Coordinates of C-alpha atoms in Angstrom, one line a residue:
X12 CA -48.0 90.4 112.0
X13 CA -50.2 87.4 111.6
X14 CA -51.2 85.0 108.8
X15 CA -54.7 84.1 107.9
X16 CA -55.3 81.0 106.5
X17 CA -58.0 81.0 104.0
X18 CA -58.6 78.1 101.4
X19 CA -55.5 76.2 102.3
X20 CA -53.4 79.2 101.8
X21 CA -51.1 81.8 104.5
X22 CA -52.0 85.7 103.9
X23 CA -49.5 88.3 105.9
X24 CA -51.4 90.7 107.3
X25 CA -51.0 93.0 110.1
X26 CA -52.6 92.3 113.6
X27 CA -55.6 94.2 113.5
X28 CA -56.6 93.4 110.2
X29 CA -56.8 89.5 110.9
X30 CA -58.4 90.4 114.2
X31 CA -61.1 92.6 112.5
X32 CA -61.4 89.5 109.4
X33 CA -62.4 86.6 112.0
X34 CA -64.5 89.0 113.8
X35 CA -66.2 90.1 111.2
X36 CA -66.1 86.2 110.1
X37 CA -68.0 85.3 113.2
X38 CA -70.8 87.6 112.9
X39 CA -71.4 86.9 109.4
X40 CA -71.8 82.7 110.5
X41 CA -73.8 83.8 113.7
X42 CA -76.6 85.6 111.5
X43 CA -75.8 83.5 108.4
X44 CA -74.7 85.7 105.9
X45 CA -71.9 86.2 103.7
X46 CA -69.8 88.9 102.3
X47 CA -67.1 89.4 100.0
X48 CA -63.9 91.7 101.9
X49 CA -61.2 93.3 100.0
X50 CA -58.2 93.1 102.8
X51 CA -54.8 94.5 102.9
X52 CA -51.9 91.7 102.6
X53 CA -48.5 91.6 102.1
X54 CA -46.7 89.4 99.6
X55 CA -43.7 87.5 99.6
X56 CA -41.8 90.6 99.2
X57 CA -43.3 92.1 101.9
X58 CA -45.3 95.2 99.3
X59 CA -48.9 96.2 100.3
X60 CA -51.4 93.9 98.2
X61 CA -55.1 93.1 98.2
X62 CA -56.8 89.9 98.6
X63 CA -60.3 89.2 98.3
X64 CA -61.7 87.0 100.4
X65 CA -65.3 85.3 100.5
X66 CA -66.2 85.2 104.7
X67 CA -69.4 83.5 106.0
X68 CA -71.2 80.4 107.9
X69 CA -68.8 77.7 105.9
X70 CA -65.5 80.0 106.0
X71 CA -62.8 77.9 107.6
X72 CA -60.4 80.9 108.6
X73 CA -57.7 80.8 111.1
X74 CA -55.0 82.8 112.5
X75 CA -51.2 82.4 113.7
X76 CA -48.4 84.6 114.3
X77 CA -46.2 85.4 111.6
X78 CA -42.9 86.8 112.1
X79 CA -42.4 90.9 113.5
X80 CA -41.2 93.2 111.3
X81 CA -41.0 96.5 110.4
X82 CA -44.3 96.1 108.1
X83 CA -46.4 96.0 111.2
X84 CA -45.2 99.2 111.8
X85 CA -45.7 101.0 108.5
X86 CA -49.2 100.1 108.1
X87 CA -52.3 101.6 108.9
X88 CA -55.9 100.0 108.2
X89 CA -57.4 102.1 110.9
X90 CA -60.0 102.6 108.0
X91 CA -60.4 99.1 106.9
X92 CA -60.7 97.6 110.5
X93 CA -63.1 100.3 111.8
X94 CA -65.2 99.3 107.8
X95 CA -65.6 96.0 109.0
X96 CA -66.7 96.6 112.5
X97 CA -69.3 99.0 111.5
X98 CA -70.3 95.6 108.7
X99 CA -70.7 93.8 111.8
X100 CA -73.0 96.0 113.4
X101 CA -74.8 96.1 110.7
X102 CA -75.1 92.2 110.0
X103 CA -77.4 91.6 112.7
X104 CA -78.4 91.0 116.2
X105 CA -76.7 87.2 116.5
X106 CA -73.4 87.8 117.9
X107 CA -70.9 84.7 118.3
X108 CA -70.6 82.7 121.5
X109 CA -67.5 82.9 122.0
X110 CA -67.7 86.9 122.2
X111 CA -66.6 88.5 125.3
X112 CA -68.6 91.0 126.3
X113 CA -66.5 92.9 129.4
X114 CA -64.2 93.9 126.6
X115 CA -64.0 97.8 125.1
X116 CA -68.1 98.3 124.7
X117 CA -67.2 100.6 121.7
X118 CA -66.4 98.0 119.4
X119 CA -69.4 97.3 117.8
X120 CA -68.6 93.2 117.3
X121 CA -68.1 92.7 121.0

């Protein structure tokens, strides 16, 4: 599990959906656009939720680890992580500097 923190505030989210969020993030700022992304969160109670969350050039979004539990387990945004890579793709040729490009060719934001 990880937390993003968006506006001030911690989000609980599993780790591929923050990893897919700032990536997604990233190519957004690169070509200067912004989009509006409907991601699965946890609440304090640990039940599935949705937050929407405005990403672009001026997003300040970050990630840490929140604490392992079973959640991680249970979840599955296979969907929503492969939606936003194939959003990046299609955001534009600008790609972030920090992007590492010897990693897995098939995902589309690296």
């Amino acid at each position: 599990m990880k937390y993003i923190h968006y506006n001030g505030q911690p989000t609980m989210v599993a780790d591929d959906v923050a990893d897919a969020v700032i990536e997604y993030a990233a190519v957004l700022g690169s070509n200067d656009k912004t989009d509006t992304v409907d991601v699965p969160t946890f609440d304090e109670a640990g039940q599935p939720s949705i937050e929407t969350v405005l990403i672009g050039p001026a997003s300040q979004i970050t990630l840490s680890p929140a604490p392992e539990d079973e959640l991680e387990f249970q979840s599955d945004h296979e969907d929503f992580v492969r939606h936003l890579r194939d959003l990046a793709a299609a955001a534009g040729p600008a790609r972030p500097v920090h992007e590492d490009r010897n990693l897995d060719a098939s995902s589309p934001t690296r």
